[in-house]
XYZ file of C-alpha atoms in Angstrom:
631
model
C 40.469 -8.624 3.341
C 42.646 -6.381 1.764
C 44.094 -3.534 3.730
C 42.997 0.281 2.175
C 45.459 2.224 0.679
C 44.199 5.479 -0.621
C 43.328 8.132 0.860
C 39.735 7.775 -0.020
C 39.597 3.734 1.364
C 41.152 5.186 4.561
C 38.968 7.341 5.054
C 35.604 4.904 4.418
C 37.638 2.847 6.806
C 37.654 5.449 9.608
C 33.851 6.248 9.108
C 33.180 3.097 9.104
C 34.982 2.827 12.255
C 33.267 5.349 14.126
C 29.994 4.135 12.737
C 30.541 0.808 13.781
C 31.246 2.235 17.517
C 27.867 3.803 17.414
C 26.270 0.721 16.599
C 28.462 -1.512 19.622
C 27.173 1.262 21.873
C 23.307 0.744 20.625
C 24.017 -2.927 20.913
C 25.408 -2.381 24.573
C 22.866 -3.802 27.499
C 21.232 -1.197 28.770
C 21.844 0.736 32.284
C 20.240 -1.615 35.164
C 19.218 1.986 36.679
C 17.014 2.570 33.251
C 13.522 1.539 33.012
C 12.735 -0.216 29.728
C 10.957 2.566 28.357
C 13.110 5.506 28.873
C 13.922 5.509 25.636
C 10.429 6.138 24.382
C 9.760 8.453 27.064
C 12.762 10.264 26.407
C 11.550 10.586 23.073
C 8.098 11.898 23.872
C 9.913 14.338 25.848
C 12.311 15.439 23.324
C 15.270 14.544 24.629
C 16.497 12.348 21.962
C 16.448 15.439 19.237
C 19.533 14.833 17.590
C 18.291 11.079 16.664
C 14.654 11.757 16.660
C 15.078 14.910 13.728
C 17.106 12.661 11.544
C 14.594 10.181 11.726
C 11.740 12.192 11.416
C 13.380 13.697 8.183
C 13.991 9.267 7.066
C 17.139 10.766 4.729
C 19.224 8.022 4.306
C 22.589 8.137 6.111
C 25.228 9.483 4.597
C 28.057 6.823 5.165
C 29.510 5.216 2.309
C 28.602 2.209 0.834
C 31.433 0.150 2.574
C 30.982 1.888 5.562
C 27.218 0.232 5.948
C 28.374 -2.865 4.542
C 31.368 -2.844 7.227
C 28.495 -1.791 10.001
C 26.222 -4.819 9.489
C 28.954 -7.564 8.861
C 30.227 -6.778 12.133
C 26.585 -6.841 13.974
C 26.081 -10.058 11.936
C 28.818 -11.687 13.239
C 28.026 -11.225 16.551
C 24.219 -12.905 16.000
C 23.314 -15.902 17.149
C 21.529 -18.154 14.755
C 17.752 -17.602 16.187
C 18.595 -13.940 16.083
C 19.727 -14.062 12.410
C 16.255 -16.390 11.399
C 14.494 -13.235 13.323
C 15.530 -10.785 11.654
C 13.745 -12.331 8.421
C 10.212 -12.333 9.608
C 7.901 -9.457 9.493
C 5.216 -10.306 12.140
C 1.634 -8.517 12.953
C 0.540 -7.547 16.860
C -2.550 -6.837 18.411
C -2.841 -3.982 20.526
C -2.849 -0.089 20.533
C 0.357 -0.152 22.885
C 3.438 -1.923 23.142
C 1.539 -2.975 27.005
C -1.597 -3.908 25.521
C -2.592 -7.604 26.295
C -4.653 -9.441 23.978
C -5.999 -12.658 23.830
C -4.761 -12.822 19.860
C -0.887 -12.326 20.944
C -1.835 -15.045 23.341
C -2.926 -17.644 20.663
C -0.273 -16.736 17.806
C 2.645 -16.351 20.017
C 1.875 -17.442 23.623
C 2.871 -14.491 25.331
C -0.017 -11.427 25.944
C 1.585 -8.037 24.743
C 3.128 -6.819 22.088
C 6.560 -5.885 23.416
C 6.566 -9.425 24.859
C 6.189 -10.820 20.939
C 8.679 -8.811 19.815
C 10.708 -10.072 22.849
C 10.590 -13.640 22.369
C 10.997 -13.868 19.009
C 13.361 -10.461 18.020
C 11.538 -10.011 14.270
C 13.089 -7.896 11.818
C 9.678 -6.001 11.073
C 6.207 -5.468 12.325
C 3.634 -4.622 9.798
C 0.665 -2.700 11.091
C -3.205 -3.176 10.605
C -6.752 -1.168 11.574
C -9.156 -2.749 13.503
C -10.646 -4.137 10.273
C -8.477 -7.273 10.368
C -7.843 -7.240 14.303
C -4.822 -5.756 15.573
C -5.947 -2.089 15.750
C -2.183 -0.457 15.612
C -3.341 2.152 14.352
C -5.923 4.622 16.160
C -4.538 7.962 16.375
C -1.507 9.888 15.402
C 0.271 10.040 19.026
C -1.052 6.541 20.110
C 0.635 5.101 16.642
C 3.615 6.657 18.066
C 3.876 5.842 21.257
C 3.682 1.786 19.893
C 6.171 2.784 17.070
C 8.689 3.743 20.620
C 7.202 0.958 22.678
C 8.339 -1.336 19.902
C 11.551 0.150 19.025
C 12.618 -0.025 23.354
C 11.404 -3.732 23.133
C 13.798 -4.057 20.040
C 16.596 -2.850 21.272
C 16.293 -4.244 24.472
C 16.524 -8.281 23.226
C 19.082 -10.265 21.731
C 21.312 -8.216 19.255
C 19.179 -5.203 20.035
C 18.176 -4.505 16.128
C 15.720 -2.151 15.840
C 12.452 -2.536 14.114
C 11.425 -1.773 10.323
C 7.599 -1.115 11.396
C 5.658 -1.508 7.739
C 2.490 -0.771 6.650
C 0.145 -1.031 3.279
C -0.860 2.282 3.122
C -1.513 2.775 -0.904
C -3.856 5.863 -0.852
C -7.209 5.474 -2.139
C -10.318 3.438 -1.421
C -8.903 -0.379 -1.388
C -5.684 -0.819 0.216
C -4.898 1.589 3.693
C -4.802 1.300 7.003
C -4.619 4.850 8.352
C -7.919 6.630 8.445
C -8.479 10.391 9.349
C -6.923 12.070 11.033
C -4.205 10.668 8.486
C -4.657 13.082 5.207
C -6.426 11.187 2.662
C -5.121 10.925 -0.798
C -7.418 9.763 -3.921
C -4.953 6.538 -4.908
C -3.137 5.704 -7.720
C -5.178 5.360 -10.599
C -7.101 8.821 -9.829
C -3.708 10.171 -9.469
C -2.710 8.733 -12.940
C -5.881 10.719 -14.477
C -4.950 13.885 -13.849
C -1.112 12.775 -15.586
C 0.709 15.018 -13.534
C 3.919 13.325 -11.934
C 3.410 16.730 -9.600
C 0.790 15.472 -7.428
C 1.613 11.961 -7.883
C 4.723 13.508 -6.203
C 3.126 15.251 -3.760
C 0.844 12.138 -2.572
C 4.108 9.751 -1.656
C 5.214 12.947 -0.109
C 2.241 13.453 2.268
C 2.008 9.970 3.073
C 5.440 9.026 3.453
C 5.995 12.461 5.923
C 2.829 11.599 8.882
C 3.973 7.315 8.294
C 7.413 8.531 9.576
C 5.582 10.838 12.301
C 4.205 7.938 13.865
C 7.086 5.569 13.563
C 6.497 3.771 10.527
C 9.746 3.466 8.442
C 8.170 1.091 5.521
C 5.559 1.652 3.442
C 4.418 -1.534 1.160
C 4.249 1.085 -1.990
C 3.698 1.859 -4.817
C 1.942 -0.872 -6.618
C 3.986 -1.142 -9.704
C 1.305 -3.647 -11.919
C 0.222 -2.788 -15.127
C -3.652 -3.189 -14.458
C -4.532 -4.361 -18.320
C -7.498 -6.711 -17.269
C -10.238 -5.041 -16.161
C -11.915 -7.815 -14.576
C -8.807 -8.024 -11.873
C -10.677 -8.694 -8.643
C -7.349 -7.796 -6.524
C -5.252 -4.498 -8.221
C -8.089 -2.336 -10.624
C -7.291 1.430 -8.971
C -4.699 0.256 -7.167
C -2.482 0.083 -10.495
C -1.157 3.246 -12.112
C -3.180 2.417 -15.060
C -3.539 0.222 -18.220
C -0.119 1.881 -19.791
C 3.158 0.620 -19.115
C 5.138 3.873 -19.836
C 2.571 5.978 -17.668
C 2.917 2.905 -15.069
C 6.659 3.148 -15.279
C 6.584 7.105 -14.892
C 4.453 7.164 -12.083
C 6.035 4.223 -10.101
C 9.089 6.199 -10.087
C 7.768 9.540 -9.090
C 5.988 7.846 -6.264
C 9.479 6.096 -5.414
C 10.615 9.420 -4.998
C 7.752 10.905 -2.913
C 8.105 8.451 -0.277
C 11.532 8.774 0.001
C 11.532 12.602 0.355
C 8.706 11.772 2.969
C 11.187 9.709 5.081
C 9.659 6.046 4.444
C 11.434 3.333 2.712
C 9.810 2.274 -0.117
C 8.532 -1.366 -2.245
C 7.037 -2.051 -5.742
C 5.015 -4.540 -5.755
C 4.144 -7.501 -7.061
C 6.923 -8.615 -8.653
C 6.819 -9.831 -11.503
C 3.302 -8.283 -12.240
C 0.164 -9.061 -11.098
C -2.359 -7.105 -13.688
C -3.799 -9.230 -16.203
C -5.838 -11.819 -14.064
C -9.083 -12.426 -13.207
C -8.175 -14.493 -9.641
C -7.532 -13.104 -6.716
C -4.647 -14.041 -4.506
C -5.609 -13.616 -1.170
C -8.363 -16.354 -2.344
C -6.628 -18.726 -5.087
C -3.400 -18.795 -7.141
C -3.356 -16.496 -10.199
C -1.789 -17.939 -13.417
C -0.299 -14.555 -15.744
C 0.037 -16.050 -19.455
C 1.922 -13.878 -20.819
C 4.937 -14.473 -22.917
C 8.572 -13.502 -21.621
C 8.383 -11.021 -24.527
C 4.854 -9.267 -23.281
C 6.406 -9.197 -19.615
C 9.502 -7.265 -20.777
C 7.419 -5.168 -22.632
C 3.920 -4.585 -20.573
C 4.993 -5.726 -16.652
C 8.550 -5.581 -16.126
C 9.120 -1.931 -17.068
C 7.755 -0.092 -14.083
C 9.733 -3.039 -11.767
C 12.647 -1.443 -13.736
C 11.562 2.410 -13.039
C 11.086 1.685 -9.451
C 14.794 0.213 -9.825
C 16.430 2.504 -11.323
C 14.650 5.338 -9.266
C 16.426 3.640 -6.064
C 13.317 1.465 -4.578
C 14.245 0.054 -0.976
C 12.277 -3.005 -1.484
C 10.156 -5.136 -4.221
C 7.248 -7.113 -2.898
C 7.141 -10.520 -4.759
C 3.560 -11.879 -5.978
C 1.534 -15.115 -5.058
C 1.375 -15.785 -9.250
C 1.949 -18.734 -11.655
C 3.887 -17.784 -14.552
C 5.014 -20.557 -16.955
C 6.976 -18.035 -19.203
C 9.338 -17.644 -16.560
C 8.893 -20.797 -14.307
C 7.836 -23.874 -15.986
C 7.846 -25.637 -12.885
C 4.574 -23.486 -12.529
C 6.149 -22.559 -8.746
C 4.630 -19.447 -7.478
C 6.806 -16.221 -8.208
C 7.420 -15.767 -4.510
C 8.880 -19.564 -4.014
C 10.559 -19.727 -7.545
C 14.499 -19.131 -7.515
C 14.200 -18.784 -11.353
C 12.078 -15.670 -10.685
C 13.190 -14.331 -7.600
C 16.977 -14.441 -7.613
C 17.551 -14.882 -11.303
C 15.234 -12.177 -12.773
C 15.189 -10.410 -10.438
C 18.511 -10.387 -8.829
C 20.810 -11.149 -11.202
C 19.102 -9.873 -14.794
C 17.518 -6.668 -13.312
C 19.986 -6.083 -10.763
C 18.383 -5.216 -7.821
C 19.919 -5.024 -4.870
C 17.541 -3.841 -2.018
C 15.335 -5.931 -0.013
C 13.066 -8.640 -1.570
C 9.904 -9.297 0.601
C 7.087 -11.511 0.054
C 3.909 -10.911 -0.045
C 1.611 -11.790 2.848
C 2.210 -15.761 3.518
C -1.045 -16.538 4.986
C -2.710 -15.679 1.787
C -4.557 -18.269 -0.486
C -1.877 -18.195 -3.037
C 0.802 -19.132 -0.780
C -0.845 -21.259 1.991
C -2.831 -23.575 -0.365
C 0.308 -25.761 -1.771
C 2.958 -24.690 0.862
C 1.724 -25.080 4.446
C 3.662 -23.068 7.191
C 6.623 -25.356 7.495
C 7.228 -25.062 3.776
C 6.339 -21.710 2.578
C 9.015 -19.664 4.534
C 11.825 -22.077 3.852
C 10.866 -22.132 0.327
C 10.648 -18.581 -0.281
C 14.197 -18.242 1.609
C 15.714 -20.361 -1.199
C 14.116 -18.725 -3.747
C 15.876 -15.345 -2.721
C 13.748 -13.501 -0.690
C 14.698 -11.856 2.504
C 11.594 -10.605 4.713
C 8.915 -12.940 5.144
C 5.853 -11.790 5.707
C 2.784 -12.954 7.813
C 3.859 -16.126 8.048
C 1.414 -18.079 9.877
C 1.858 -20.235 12.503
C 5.016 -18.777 13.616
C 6.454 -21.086 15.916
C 6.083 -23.407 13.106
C 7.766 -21.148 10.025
C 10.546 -20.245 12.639
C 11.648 -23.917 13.582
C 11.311 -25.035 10.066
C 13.869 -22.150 9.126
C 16.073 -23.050 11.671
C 15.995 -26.376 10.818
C 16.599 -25.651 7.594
C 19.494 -23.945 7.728
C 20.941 -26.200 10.318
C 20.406 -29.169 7.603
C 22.092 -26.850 4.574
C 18.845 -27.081 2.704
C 19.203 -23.086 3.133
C 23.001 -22.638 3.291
C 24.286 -20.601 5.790
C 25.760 -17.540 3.428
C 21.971 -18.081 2.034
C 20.729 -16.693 5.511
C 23.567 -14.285 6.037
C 23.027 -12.732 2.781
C 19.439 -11.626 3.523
C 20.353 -10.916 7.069
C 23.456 -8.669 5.368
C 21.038 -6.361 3.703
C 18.012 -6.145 6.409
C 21.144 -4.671 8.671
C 22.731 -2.579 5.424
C 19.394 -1.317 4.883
C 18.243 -0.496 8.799
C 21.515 1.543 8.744
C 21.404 3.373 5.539
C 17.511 4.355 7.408
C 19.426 5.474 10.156
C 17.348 3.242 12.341
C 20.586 2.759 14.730
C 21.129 3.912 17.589
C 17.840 5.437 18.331
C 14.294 4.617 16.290
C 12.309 7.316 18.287
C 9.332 9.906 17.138
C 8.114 12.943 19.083
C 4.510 11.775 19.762
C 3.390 15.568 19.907
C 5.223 16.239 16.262
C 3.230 13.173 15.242
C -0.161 14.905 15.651
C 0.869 18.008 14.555
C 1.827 16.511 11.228
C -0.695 13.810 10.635
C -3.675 15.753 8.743
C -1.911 19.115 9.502
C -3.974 21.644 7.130
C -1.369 22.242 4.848
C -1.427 18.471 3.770
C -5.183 18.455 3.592
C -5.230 21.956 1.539
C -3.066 19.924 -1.029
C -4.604 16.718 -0.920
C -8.375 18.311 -1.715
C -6.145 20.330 -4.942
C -5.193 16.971 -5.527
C -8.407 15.295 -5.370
C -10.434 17.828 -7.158
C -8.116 17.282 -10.494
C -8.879 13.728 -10.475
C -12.341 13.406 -11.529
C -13.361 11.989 -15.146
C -16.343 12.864 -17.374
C -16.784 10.079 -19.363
C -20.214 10.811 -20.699
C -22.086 14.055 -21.050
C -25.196 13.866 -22.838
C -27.957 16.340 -23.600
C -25.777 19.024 -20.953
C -26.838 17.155 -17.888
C -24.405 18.481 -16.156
C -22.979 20.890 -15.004
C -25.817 21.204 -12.800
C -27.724 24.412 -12.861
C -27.747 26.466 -9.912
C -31.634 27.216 -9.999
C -31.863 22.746 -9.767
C -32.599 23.053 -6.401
C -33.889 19.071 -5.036
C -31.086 16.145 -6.029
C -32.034 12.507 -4.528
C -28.504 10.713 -4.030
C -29.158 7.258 -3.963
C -26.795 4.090 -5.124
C -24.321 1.981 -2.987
C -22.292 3.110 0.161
C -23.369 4.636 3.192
C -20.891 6.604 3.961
C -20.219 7.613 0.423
C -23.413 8.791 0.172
C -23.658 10.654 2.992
C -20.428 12.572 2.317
C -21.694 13.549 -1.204
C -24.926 14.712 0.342
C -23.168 16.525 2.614
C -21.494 18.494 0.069
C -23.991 19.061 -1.855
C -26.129 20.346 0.900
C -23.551 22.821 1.581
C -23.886 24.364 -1.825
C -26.905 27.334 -1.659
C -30.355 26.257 -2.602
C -29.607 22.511 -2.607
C -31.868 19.891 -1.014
C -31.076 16.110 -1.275
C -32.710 13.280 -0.322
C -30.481 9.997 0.757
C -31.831 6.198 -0.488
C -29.315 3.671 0.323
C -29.881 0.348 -2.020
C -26.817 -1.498 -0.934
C -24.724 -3.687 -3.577
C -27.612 -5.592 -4.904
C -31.028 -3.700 -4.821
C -34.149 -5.904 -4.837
C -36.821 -4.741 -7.213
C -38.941 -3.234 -4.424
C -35.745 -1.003 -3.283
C -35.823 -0.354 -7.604
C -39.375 0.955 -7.892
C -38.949 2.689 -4.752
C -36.434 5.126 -5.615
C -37.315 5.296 -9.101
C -40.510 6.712 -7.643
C -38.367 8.856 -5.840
C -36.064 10.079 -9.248
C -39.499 11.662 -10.143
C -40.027 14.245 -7.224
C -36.661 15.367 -7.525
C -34.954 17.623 -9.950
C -32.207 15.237 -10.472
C -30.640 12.393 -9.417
C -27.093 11.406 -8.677
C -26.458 7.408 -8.007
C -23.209 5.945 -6.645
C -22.216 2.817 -8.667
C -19.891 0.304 -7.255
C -19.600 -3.405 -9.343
C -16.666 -4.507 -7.927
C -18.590 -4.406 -4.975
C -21.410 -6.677 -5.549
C -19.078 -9.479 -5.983
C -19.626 -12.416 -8.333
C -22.937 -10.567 -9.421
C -20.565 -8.029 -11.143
C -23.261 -5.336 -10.519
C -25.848 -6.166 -12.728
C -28.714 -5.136 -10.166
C -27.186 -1.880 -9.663
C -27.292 -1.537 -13.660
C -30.857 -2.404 -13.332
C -31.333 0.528 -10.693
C -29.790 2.930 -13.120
C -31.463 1.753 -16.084
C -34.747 2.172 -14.509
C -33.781 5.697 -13.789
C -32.799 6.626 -17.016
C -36.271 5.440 -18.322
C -37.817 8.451 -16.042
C -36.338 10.915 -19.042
C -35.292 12.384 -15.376
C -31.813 14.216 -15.041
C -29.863 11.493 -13.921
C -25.337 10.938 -13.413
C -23.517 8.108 -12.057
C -20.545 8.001 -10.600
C -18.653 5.128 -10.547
C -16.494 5.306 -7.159
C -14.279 2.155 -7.542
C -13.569 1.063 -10.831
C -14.025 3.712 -13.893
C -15.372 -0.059 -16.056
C -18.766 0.307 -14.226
C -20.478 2.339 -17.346
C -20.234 -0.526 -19.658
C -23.216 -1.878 -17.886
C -25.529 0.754 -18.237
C -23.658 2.677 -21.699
C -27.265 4.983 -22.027
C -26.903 6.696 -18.794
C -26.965 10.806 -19.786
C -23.816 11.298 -17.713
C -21.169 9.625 -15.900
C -17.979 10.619 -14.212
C -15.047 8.474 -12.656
C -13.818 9.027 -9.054
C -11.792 6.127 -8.447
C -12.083 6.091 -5.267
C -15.230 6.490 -2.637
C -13.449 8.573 0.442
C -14.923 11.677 1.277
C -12.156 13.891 -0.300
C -13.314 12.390 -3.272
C -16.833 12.710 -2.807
C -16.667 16.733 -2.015
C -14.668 16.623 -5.469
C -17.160 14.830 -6.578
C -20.370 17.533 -6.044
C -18.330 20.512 -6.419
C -17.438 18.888 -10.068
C -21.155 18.019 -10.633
C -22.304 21.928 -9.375
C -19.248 23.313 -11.932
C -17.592 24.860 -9.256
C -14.273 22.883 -10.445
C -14.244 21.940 -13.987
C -13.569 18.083 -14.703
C -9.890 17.319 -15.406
C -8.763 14.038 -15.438
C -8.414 11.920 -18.453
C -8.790 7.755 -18.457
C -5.956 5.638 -17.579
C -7.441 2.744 -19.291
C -9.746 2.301 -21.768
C -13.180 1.506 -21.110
C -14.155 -1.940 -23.212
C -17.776 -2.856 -24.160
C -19.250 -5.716 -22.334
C -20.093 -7.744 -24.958
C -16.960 -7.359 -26.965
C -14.105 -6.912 -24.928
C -11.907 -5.915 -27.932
C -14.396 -2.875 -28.742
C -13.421 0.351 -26.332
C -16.179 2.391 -25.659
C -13.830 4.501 -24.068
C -10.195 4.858 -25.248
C -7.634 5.589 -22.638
C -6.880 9.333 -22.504
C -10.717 10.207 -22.669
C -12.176 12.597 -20.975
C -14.820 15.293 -21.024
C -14.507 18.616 -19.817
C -17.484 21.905 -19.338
């Protein structure tokens, strides 16, 4: 290497230096006389508050460029193959503590707790997940912490004593999250796209990004950067930004920016764009069709944003996509896609992780000895989920000790999981306060903005005949339609206004015609009636029975509004209904929006991000994008 000269290369070189003797000292075995989780409850305590506030703030570190790059070459060179392989998987636990045993650790991994997992096998990253899929990480702010530091002390306590990126999908809205309340919640990103202000698309990275690095989390697997064009996507729909590239692009970048300021590392995904198919991933492999021209002019622009915006990571997708493969390999295992478009045409430089490997997508032509290696070669770095991980971990080694994945292929990806730990100031010490941690997840000035938020989200799509805004002598509303909880929430609300009475009828996804003529019956004691409409949650039935439901209503000559909670598509079913608004998502935030929008006490705001296409002729809108009503 050649020796610096000016005064500026000396200097990277000394700051390098006395970076790199930080890092020797994190790597250094720790004191016999400490217990192996001082360091988390030194943290608890406070005593780590140098380390612990610039974490908690997640501002990059300030080093040069060569300074990092000098950090992790020298920490790579003193890791031992297994601990380089490691450092590439991103691995789920089960447990609410880093102590926890569970009989799930025991049949992935062999070993009973978390901390032992993370132990035997030193991973680069743990993702987290509710009790919904299993591992129920993630109960409440100061437990989420205290795992976060039990982690981080089992990190830094094996083999090259790396700490942990600990990741999570936590996307805002309805369809993709993990946290629930306490955790503030925001509406998601195509409700945030209808009100088109970058502001509190801002604002929602912001809030998210600040109580995920409370707890410990340092990666967030957002924004989703797809361009949702087909409406009848089963797997993105609200989760995109919206049917418009350039509003896509936009708000990618803001949201880039949001986390960041937060103090969470960021990742568009999925690479190269997952919007315009009807198959889902997690259950099949998606073919996109589009031409190398449409993807450089409808998918690959918000990739770009994110980019040029400084994204930490880009998530690739489980997708088919001739144009740029004609091998027909899946983006994630396609060097074609991964390192040539998106390394060396677009020029990124952060971390490339797959998507989940146990999915459909991925599992159903590349079984776990195949997958990881594959994706490896294609130019990914963090693989994630991949099951059977004794298997995936062998294979890799193997691998690499046969030069089907050369050597400087490994150390590349190891190279920037270090350079980008660093530049997260994850060395020396990873640590939260567990007490900040529940005074900033939900505080009240994150739920104050998150309900402004909310509240400018809401779309009238249809107002006929001034059903609403409703009139304050309408004093009996049935609320009826799909979702439980939904429903109650809205009733709630609307309960709380004066003079309101409601009446709750749950019909579930499908409604019988009994359930039908029952609350139809209903509809015509009541002075009006508000129904809940959810297609995308009735499956392959596409919610044609809850069409019928609503149709039936509307033949009362009753007062009667929908709301469709998931996708804003739902009215093209049922185009006669006097009124209907778009939520976009079904959590209660949304829902008080929701009935102080239908009352008038906030006026409706938000305009479509798509357009709204007829059902029987999908190249008729009934709804252009940019519509909206307003009273």
């Amino acid at each position: 290497m050649q020796q610096p000269t000016s005064r500026r290369h000396l200097l990277a070189a000394a700051a390098g230096a006395a970076a790199l003797g930080a890092t020797a000292s994190a790597a250094a075995p720790a004191s016999a006389a400490a217990p192996a989780s001082a360091a988390a409850r030194a943290a608890t305590r406070g005593e780590l508050s140098g380390s612990v506030s610039g974490h908690r703030t997640g501002r990059p570190a300030h080093a040069s460029p060569a300074a990092v790059r000098a950090r992790a070459a020298a920490l790579l060179r003193r890791m031992s193959l297994d601990e380089k392989i490691g450092q590439l998987f991103v691995i789920e636990v089960y447990g609410g503590t880093a102590e926890t045993e569970h009989d799930r650790n025991r049949a992935l991994y062999g070993v009973p707790t978390p901390a032992e997992v993370v132990r035997k096998y030193r991973p680069g990253g743990v993702i987290y997940f509710d009790a919904r899929r299993g591992p129920d990480n993630v109960q409440e702010p100061r437990q989420i912490a205290r795992l976060s530091n039990g982690l981080q002390s089992a990190a830094r306590r094996a083999g090259a004593r790396v700490p942990l990126l600990i990741s999570i999908d936590q996307e805002g809205g309805s369809v993709v999250y993990r946290m629930l309340e306490p955790a503030t919640q925001l509406p998601g990103n195509m409700a945030l796209a209808a009100t088109r202000s970058t502001r509190d698309a801002y604002d929602s990275a912001d809030i998210i990004g600040t109580e995920l690095a409370a707890v410990g989390i340092n990666q967030n697997y957002a924004p989703v950067a797809d361009v949702n064009i087909n409406p009848a996507n089963p797997v993105i729909g609200v989760r995109s930004f919206g049917s418009d590239t350039a509003l896509c692009a936009e708000f990618v970048a803001t949201a880039v920016r949001g986390y960041h300021h937060g103090g969470v590392a960021s990742a568009a995904k999925h690479f190269p764009g997952h919007g315009d198919t009807d198959v889902d991933s997690h259950t099949g492999l998606p073919e996109i069709k589009h031409t190398r021209s449409e993807l450089d002019r409808i998918d690959l622009p918000p990739f770009r944003a994110a980019i040029r915006r400084g994204v930490d990571t880009i998530m690739t997708a489980h997708i088919v996509v001739p144009s740029l493969d004609p091998s027909r390999a899946p983006a994630t295992m396609s060097h074609r896609i991964v390192t040539g478009l998106l390394r060396e045409e677009l020029g990124f430089t952060g971390l490339i992780a797959t998507d989940a490997l146990d999915m459909r997508g991925a599992t159903a032509d590349f079984p776990p000895d195949v997958a990881p290696v594959r994706a490896l070669q294609a130019g990914c770095d963090q693989l994630v989920l991949a099951p059977k991980l004794d298997t995936a971990f062998e294979a890799v080694r193997e691998a690499v000790r046969s030069g089907a994945v050369p050597q400087e292929r490994l150390d590349d990806s190891v190279q920037r999981i270090l350079e980008h730990k660093l530049r997260r100031k994850l060395f020396p010490a990873p640590y939260v306060h567990e007490r900040r941690a529940a005074r900033t997840v939900g505080s009240r000035r994150h739920r104050s903005r998150a309900r402004q938020i909310t509240e400018r989200t809401i779309t009238l799509v249809r107002n006929e005949n001034g059903a609403l805004p409703l009139p304050s002598t309408l004093g009996t509303v049935l609320v009826t339609g799909w979702g439980t909880a939904p429903l109650a929430a809205l009733a709630r609300a609307l309960d709380a206004q004066h003079g309101r009475r409601t009446t709750t009828i749950e019909t579930g996804t499908r409604p019988d015609t009994t359930k039908i003529a029952e609350v139809t019956e209903a509809a015509r004691t009541h002075d009006a009636t508000v129904v809940l409409a959810n297609a995308a949650a009735a499956g392959s039935e596409e919610g044609a029975a809850q069409a019928r439901l609503i149709d039936s209503l509307t033949a009362t000559g009753r007062r009667v509004i929908v709301a469709g909670v998931r996708l804003p598509y739902d009215i093209r079913r049922f185009p006669d209904v006097p009124a209907y608004l778009a939520t976009y998502s079904y959590g209660t935030p949304s829902m008080t929006a929701l009935a102080r929008t239908l009352s008038g006490e906030v006026a409706p705001r938000g305009t479509l991000p798509v357009p709204i296409p007829a059902l029987d002729d999908p190249n008729r809108d009934l709804y252009p994008f940019g519509h909206g009503l307003h009273y």
